[in-house]
PDB file of C-alpha atoms in Angstrom:
ATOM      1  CA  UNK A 292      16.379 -10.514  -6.712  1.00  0.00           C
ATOM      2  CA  UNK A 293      16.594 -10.326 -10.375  1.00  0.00           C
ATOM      3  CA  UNK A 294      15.145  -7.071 -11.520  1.00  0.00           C
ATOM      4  CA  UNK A 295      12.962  -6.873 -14.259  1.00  0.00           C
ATOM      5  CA  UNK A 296      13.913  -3.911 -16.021  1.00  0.00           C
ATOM      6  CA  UNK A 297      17.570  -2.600 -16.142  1.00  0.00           C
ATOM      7  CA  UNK A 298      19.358   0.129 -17.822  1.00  0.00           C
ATOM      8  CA  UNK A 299      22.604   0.428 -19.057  1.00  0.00           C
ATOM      9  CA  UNK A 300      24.319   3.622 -20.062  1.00  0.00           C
ATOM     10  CA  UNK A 301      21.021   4.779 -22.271  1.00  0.00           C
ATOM     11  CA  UNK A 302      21.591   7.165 -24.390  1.00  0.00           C
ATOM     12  CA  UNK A 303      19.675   8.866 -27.462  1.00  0.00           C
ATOM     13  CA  UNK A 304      21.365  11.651 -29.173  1.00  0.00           C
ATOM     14  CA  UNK A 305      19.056  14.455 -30.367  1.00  0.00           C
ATOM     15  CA  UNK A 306      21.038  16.682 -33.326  1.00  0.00           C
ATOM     16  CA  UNK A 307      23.924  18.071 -31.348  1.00  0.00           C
ATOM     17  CA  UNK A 308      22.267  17.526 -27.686  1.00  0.00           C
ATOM     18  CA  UNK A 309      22.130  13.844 -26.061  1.00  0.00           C
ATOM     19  CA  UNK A 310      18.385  13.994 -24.699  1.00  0.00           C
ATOM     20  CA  UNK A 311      19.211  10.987 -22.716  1.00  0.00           C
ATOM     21  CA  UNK A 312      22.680  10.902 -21.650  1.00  0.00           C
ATOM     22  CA  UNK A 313      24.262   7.817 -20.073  1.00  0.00           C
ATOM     23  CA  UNK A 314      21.112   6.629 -17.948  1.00  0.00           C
ATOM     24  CA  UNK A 315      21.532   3.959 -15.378  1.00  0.00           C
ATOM     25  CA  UNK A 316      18.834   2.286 -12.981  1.00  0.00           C
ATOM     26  CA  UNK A 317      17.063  -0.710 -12.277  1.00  0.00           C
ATOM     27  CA  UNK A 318      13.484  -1.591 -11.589  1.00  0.00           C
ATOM     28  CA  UNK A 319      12.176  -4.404  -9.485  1.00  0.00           C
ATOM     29  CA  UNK A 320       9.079  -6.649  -9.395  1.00  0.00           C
ATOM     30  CA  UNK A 321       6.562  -5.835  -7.213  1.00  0.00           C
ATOM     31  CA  UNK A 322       7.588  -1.871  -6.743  1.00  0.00           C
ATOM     32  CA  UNK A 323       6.643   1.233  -7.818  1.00  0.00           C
ATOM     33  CA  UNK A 324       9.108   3.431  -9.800  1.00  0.00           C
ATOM     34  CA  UNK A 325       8.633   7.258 -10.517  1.00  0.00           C
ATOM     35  CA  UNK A 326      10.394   8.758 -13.106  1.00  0.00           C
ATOM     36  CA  UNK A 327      11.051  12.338 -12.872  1.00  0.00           C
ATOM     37  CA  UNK A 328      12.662  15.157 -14.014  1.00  0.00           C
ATOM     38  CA  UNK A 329      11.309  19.052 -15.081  1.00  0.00           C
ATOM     39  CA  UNK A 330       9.532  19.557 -18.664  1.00  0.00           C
ATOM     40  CA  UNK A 331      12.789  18.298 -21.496  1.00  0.00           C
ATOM     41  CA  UNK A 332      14.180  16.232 -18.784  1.00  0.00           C
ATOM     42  CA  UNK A 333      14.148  13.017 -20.873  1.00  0.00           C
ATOM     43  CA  UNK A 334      11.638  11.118 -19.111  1.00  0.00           C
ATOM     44  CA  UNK A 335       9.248  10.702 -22.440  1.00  0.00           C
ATOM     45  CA  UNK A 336      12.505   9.597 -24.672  1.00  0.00           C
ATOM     46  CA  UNK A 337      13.738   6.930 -21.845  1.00  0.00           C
ATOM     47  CA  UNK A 338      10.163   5.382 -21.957  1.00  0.00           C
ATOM     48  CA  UNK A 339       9.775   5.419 -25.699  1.00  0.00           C
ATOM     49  CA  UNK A 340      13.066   3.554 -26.390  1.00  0.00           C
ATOM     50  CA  UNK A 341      12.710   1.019 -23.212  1.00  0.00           C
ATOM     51  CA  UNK A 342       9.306  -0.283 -25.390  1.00  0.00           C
ATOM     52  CA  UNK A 343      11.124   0.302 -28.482  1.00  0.00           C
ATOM     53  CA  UNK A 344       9.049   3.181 -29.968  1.00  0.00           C
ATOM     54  CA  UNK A 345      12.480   5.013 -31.096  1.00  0.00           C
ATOM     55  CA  UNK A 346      15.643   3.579 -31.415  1.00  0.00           C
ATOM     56  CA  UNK A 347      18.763   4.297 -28.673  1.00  0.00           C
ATOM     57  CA  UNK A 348      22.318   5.735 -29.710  1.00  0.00           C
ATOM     58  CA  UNK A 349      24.096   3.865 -27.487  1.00  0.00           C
ATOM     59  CA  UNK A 350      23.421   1.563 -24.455  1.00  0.00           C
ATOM     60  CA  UNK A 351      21.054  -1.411 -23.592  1.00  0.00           C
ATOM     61  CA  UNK A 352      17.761  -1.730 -22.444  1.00  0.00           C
ATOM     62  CA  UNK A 353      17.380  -5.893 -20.488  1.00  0.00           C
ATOM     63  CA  UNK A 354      13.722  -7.370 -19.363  1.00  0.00           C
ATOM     64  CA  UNK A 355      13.809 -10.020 -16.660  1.00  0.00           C
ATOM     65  CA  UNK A 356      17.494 -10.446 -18.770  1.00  0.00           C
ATOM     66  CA  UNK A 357      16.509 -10.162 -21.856  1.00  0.00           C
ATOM     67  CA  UNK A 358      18.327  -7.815 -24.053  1.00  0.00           C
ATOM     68  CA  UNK A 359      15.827  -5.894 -25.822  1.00  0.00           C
ATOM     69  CA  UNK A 360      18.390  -4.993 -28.588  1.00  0.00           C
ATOM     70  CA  UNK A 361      19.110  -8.314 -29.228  1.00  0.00           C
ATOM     71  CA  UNK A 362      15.486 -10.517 -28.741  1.00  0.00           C
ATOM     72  CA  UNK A 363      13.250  -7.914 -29.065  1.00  0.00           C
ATOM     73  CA  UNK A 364       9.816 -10.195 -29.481  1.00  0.00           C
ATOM     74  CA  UNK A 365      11.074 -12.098 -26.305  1.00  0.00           C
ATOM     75  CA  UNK A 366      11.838  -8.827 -23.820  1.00  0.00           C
ATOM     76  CA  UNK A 367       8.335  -7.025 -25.293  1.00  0.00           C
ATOM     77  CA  UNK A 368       6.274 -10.004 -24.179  1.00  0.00           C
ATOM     78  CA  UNK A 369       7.047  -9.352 -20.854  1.00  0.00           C
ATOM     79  CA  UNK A 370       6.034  -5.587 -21.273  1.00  0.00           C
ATOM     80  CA  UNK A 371       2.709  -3.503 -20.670  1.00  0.00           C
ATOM     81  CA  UNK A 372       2.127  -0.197 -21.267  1.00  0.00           C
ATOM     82  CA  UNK A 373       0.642   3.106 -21.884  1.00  0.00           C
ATOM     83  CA  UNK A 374       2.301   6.060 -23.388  1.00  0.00           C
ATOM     84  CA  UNK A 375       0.865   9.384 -23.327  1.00  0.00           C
ATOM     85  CA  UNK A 376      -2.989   8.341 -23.042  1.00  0.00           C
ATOM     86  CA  UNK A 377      -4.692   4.638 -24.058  1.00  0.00           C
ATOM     87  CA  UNK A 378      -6.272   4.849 -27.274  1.00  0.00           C
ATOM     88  CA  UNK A 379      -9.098   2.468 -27.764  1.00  0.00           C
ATOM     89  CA  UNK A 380     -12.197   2.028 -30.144  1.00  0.00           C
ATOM     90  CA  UNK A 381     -14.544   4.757 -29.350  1.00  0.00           C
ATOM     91  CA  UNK A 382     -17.543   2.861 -31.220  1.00  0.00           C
ATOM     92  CA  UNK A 383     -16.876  -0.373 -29.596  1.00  0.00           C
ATOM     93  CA  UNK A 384     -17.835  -1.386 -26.129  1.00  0.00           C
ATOM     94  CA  UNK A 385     -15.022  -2.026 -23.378  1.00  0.00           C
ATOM     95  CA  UNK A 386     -14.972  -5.558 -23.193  1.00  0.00           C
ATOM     96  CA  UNK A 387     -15.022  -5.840 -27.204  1.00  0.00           C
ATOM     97  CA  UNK A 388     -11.741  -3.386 -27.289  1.00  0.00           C
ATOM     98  CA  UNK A 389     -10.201  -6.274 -24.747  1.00  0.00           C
ATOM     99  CA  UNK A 390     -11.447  -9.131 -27.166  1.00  0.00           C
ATOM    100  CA  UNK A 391      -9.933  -7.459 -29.996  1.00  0.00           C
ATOM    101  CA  UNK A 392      -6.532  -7.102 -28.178  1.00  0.00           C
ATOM    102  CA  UNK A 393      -6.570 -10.399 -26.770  1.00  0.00           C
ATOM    103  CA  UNK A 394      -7.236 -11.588 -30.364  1.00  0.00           C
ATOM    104  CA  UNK A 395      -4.114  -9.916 -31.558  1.00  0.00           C
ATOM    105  CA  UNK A 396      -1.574 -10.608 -28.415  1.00  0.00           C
ATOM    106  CA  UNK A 397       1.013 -13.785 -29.474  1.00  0.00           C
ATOM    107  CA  UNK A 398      -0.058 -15.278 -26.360  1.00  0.00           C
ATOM    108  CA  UNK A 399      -3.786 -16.899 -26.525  1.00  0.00           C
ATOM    109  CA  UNK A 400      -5.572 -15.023 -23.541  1.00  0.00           C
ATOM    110  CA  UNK A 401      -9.073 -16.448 -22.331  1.00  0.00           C
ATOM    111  CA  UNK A 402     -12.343 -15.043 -22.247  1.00  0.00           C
ATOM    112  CA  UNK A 403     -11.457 -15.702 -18.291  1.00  0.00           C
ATOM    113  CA  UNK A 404      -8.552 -13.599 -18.104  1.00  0.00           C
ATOM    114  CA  UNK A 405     -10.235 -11.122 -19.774  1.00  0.00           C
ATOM    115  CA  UNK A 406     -13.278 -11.144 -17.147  1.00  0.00           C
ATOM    116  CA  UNK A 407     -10.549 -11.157 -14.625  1.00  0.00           C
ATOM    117  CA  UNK A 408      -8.289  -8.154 -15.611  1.00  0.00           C
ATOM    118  CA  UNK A 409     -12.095  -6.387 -15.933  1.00  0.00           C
ATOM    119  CA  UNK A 410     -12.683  -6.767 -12.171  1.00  0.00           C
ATOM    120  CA  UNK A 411      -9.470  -6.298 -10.804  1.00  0.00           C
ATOM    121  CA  UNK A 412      -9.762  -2.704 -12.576  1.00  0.00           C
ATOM    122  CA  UNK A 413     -13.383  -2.478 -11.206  1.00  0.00           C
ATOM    123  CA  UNK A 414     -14.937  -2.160 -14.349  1.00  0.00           C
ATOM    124  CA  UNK A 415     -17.832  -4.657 -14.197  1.00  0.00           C
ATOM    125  CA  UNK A 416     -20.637  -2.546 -14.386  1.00  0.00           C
ATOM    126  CA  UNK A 417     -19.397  -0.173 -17.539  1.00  0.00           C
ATOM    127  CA  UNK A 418     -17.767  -3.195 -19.548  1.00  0.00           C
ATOM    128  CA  UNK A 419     -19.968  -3.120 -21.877  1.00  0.00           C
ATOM    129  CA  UNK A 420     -21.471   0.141 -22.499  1.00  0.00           C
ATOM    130  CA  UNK A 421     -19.165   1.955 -25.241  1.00  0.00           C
ATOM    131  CA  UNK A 422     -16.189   3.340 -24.703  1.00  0.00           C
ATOM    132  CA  UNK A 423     -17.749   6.960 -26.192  1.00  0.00           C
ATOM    133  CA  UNK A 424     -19.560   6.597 -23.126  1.00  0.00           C
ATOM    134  CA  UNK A 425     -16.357   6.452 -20.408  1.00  0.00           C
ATOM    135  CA  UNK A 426     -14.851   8.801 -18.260  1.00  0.00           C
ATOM    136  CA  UNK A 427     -11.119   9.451 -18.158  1.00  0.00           C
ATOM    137  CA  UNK A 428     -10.635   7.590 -15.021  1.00  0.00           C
ATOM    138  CA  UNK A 429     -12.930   4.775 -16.995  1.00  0.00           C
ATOM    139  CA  UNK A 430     -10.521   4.992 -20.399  1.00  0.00           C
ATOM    140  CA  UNK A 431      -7.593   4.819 -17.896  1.00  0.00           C
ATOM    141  CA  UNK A 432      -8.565   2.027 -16.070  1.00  0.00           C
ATOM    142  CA  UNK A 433      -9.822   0.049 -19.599  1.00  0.00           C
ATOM    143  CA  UNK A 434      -6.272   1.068 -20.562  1.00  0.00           C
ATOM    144  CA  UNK A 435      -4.896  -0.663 -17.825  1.00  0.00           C
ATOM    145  CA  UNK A 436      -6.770  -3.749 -18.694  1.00  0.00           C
ATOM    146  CA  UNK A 437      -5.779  -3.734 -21.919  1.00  0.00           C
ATOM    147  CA  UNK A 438      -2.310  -3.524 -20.796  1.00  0.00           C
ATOM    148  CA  UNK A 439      -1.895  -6.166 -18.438  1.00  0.00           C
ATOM    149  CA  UNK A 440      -4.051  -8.892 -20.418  1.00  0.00           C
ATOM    150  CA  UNK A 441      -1.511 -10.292 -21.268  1.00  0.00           C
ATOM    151  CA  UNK A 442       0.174 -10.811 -17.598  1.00  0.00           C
ATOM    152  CA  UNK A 443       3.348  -8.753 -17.860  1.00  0.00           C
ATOM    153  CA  UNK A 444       6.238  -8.251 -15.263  1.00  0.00           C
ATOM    154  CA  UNK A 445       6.544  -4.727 -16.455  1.00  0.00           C
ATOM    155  CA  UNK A 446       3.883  -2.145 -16.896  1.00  0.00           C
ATOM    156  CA  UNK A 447       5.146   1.425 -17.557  1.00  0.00           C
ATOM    157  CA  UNK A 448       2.792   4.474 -17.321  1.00  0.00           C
ATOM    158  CA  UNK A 449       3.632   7.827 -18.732  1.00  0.00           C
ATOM    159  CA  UNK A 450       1.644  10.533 -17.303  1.00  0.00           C
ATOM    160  CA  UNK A 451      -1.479   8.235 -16.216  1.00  0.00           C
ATOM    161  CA  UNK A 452      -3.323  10.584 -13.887  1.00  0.00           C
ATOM    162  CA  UNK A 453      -3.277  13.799 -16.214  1.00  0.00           C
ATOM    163  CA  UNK A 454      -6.800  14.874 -16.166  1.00  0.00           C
ATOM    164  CA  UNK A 455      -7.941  12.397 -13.488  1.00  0.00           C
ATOM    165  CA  UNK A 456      -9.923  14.501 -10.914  1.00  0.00           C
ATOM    166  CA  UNK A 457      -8.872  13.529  -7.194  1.00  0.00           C
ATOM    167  CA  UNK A 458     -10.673  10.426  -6.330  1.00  0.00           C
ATOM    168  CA  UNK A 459      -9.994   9.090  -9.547  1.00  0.00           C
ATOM    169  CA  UNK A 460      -6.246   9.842  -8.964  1.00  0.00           C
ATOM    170  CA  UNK A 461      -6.749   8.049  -5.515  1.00  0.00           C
ATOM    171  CA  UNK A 462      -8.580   5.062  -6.845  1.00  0.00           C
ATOM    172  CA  UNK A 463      -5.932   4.730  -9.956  1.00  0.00           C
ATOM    173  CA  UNK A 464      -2.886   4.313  -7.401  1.00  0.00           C
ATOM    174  CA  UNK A 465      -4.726   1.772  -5.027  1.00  0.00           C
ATOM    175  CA  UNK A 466      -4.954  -0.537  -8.762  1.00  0.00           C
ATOM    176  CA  UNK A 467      -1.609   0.316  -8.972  1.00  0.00           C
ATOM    177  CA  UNK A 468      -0.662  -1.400  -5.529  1.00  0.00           C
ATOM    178  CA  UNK A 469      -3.124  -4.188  -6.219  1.00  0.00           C
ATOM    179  CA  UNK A 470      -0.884  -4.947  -9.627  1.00  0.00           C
ATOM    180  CA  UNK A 471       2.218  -5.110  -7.331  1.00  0.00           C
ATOM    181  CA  UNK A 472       1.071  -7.347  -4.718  1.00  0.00           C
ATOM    182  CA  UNK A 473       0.824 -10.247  -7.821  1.00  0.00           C
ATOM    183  CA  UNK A 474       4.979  -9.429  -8.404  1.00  0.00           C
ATOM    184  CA  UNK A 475       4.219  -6.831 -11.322  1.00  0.00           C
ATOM    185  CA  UNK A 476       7.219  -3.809 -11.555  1.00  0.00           C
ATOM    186  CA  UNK A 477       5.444  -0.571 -12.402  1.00  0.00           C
ATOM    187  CA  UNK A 478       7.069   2.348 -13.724  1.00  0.00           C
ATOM    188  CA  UNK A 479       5.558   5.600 -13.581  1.00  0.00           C
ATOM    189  CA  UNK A 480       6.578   9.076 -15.174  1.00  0.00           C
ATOM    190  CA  UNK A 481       4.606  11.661 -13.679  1.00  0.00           C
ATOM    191  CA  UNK A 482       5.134  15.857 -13.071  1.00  0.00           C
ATOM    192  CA  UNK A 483       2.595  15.166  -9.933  1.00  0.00           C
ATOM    193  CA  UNK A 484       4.741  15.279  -7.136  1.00  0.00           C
ATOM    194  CA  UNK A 485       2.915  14.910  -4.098  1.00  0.00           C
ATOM    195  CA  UNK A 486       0.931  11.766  -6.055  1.00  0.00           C
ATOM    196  CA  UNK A 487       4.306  10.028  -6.671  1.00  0.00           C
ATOM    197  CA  UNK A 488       5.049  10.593  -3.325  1.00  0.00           C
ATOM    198  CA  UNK A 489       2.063   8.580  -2.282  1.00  0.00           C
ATOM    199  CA  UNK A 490       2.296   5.893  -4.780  1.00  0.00           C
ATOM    200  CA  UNK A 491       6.422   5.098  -5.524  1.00  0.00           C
ATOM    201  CA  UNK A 492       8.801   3.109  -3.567  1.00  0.00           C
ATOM    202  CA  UNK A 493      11.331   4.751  -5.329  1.00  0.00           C
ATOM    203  CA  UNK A 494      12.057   7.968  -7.321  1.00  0.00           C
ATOM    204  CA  UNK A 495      14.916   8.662  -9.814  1.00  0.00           C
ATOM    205  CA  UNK A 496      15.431  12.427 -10.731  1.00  0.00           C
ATOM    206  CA  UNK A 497      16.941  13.050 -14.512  1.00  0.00           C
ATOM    207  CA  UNK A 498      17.677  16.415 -15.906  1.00  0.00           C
ATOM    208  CA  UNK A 499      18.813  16.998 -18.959  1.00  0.00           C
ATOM    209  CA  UNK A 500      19.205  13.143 -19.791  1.00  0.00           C
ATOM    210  CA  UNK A 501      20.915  12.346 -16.610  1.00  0.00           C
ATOM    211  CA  UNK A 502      20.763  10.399 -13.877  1.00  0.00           C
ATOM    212  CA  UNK A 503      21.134  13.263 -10.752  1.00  0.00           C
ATOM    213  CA  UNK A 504      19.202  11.187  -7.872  1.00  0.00           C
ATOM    214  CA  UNK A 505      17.535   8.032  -6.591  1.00  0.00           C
ATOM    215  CA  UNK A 506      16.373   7.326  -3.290  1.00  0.00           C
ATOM    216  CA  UNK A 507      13.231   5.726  -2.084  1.00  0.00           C
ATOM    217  CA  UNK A 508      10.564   7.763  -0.784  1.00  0.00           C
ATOM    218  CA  UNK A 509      11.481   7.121   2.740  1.00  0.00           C
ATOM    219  CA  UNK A 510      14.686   8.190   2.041  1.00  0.00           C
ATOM    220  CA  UNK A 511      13.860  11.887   0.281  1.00  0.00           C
ATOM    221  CA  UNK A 512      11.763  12.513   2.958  1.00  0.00           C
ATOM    222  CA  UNK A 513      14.234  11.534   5.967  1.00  0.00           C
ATOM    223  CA  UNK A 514      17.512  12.484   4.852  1.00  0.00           C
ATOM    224  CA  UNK A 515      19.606  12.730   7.535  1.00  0.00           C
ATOM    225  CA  UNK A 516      21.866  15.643   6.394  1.00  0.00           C
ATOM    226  CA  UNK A 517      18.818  17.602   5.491  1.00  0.00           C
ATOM    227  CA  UNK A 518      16.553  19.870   7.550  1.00  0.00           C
ATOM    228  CA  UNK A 519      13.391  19.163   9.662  1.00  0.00           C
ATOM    229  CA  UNK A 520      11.056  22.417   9.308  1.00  0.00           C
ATOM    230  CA  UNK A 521      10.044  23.201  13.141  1.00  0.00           C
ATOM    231  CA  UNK A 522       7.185  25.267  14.053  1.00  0.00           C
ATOM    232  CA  UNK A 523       7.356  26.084  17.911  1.00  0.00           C
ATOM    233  CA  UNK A 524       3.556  28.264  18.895  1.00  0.00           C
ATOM    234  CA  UNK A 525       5.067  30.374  21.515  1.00  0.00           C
ATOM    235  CA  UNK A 526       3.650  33.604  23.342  1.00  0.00           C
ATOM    236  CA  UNK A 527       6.085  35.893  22.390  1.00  0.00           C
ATOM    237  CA  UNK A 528       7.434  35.444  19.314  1.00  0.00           C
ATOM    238  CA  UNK A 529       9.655  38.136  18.704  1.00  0.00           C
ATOM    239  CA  UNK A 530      11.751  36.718  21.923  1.00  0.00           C
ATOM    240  CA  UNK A 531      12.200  33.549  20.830  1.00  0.00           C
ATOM    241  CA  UNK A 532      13.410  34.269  17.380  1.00  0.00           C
ATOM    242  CA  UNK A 533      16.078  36.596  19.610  1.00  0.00           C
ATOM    243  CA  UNK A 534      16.857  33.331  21.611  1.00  0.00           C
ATOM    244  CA  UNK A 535      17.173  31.396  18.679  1.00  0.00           C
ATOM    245  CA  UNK A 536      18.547  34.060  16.184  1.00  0.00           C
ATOM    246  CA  UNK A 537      21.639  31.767  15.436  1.00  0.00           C
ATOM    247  CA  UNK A 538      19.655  28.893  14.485  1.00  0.00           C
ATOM    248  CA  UNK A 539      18.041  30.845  11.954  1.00  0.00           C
ATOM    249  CA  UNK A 540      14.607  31.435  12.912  1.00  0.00           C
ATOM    250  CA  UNK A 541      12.087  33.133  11.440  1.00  0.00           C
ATOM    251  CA  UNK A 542       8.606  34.556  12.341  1.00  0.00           C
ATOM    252  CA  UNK A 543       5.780  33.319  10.393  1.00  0.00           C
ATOM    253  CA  UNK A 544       2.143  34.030  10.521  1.00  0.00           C
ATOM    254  CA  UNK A 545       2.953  35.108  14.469  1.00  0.00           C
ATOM    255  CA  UNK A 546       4.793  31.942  15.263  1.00  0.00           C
ATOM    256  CA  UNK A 547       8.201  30.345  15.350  1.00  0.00           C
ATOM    257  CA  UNK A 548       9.700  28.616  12.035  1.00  0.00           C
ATOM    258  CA  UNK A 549      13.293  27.387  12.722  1.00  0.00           C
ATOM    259  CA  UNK A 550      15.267  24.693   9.819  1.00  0.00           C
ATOM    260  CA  UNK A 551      17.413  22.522  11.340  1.00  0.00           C
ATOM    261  CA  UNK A 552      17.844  18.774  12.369  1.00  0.00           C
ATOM    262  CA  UNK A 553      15.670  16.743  14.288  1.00  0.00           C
ATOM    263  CA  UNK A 554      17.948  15.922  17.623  1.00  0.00           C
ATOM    264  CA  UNK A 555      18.346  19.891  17.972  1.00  0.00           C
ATOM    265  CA  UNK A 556      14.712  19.958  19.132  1.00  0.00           C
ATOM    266  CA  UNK A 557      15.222  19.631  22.774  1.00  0.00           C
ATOM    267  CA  UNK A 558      18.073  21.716  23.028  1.00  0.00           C
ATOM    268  CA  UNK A 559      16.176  24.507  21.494  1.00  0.00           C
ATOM    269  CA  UNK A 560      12.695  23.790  23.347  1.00  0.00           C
ATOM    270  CA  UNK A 561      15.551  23.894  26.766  1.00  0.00           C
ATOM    271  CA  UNK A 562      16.933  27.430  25.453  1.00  0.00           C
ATOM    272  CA  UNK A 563      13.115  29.232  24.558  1.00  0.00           C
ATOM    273  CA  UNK A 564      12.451  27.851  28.555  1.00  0.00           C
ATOM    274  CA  UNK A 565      14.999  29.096  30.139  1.00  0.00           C
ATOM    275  CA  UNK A 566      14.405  32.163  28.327  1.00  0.00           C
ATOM    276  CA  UNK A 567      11.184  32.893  30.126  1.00  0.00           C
ATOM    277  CA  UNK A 568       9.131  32.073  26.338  1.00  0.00           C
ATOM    278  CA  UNK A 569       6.013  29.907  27.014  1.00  0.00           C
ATOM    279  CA  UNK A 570       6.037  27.020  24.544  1.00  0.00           C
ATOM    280  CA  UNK A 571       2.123  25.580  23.443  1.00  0.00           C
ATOM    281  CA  UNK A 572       3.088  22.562  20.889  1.00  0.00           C
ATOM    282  CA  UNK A 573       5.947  21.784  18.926  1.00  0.00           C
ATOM    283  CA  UNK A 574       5.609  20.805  15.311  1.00  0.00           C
ATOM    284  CA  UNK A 575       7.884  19.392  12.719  1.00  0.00           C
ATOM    285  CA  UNK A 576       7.464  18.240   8.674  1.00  0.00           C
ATOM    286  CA  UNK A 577      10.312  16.232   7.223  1.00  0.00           C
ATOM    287  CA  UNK A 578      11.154  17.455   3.493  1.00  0.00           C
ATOM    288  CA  UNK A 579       8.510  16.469   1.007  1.00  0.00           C
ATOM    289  CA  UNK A 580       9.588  14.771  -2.749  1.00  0.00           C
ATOM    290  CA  UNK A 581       8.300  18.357  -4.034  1.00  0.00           C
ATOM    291  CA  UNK A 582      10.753  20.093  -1.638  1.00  0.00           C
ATOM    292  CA  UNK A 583      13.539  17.908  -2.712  1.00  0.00           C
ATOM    293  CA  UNK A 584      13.192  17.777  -5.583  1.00  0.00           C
ATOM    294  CA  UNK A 585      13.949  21.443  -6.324  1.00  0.00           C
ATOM    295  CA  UNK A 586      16.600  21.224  -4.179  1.00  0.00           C
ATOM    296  CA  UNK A 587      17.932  18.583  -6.453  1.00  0.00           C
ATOM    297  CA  UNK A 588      16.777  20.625  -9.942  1.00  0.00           C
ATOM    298  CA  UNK A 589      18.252  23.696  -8.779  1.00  0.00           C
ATOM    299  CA  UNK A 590      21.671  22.216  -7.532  1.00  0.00           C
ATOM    300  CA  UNK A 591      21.671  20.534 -11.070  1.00  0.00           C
ATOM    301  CA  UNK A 592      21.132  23.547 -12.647  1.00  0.00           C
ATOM    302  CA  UNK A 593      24.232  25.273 -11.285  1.00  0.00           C
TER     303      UNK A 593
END
C-alpha cells in the first residue's frame, strides 16, 4: 500500500534551534494519525510546511508520490485541511461559504458534491442559516466540508476539537471515521490524549523536533515489556501487601495496587491464597496513551 503522505528527514531550522529536526513517518489512506508531542514539540511547524504554509530547511515532504518541493500544485490538490481553526464568512450563510470555495478550487465541484459533503457532515438543517449563527462544533463541521469538497486523500487537522464540548468532540470523531471508510488518510495534531486514543490508529510522539515514538494505539496500550496496573479487593490489606511486598505493592484507598505483567496474575492470586487473604475480584488496566506518553516525554527529557 502506497501511503499517501510521507516524510523524509523534515527539518526547519529556527535561529540556532532546529524546531523540526530530521522527522520521518508515513501516513496511510483510510487511517487515523495523531500527532503529538508537549507544547514547542514541533507538531504546528511539521503541519505548516507539509501544506506549504512555511518553507522546510532540509528534507521532503511526497503526496500519494508527489514531491511537494518539486510539483507543488499537483501534491496540494490532493490535500485538505484546517490549521488552527476554519475561518469562513461570518455574514454569509453555510452553503454560500461552500459555493464560494467550490468556485475558487481548480477542480470544478458540483452543486451535488456540495449537497453531499453537507450531509455527510450532518449539516442539513443549519446550511443555510449564517454562519454568525453556528456553534463551534457547527463552524468545525462547515470547516470540514469546506475541506474535503474537493475529495482529497489527505485531510490534516490541527487542534480540531479545542473548544468542542463532549458530545460535540464525540460526534466530530465518528465524521472522522466516516471520512476513512471512503480511503481518506487523516492526520490529527491534538494535546487531548484520551480523545486521540479513541479516534487514531496510530500515534507518533515528537519532542523537540524529533521523532521519539510510533506505535498504534493497540500497541501503547499492550506493550508487552510494560506493566499491567492490578487492583486485587482483598479483606486484609495490610497482609497482602506483606505477601506481595517484593512485587511492589501498594495500598490504595484500602485495597491492593500491585504493577507488574499480566501472566504474573495467577501466581500472585495463588500466593495472597495460600496466605490465608480472601480475594473478592481482581482488576487490571493496561497503560493508557496519556500514561505512555509521559513515560515517553520524560525518558526524552533525560
Amino acid at each position: 500500500m502506497e501511503p499517501v503522505l510521507e516524510l523524509k528527514n523534515l527539518t526547519k531550522r529556527l535561529g540556532n534551534n532546529n524546531a523540526v529536526d530530521d522527522l520521518s513517518f508515513t501516513v496511510n489512506p483510510g487511517e487515523v494519525f495523531g500527532l503529538l508531542g508537549p507544547n514547542g514539540a514541533g507538531k504546528t511547524t511539521t503541519i505548516r510546511m507539509i501544506v506549504g504554509l512555511i518553507s522546510k530547511t532540509k528534507g521532503d515532504v511526497l503526496i500519494n508520490g508527489t514531491n511537494m518541493y518539486e510539483d507543488f500544485k499537483k501534491a496540494m490538490s490532493d490535500v485538505g485541511a484546517i490549521v488552527e481553526n476554519p475561518e469562513m464568512y461570518k455574514f454569509l450563510s453555510g452553503y454560500q461559504n461552500l459555493l464560494h470555495f467550490a468556485r475558487m478550487s481548480q477542480t470544478e465541484i458540483s452543486k451535488e458534491r456540495i449537497n453531499e459533503v453537507v450531509k455527510q457532515v450532518e449539516l442539513e438543517e443549519s446550511i443555510h442559516k449564517k454562519v454568525k449563527t453556528y456553534s463551534l462544533g457547527m463552524r468545525q463541521r462547515l470547516g470540514v466540508a469546506q475541506a474535503i469538497l474537493h475529495r482529497p486523500s489527505l485531510l490534516i487537522l490541527d487542534e480540531p476539537t479545542n473548544g468542542l464540548d463532549p458530545q460535540g468532540i464525540r460526534d466530530f470523531r465518528d465524521y472522522l471515521r466516516n471520512l476513512t471508510k471512503e480511503g481518506i488518510a487523516v492526520m490529527v495534531s491534538s494535546h487531548l490524549l484520551s480523545e486521540m486514543q479513541q479516534m487514531c490508529d496510530r500515534v507518533a510522539i515528537i519532542q523537540e523536533g524529533k521523532l521519539i515514538n510510533i506505535s498504534t494505539i493497540d500497541e501503547f496500550s499492550n506493550e508487552p515489556n510494560e506493566g499491567t496496573l492490578v487492583h486485587f479487593e482483598v479483606d486484609d490489606a495490610e497482609k497482602a501487601q506483606n505477601l506481595l511486598a517484593e512485587q511492589g505493592s501498594k495500598i490504595v484507598k484500602g485495597q491492593l495496587q500491585v504493577m507488574t505483567k499480566k501472566e504474573n496474575i495467577p501466581a500472585m492470586n495463588e500466593t495472597l491464597v495460600q496466605g490465608g487473604v480472601k480475594i473478592y475480584g481482581i482488576t487490571s488496566k493496561n497503560q493508557s496513551l496519556e500514561d505512555k506518553f509521559l513515560q515517553i516525554t520524560k525518558a526524552g527529557e533525560k
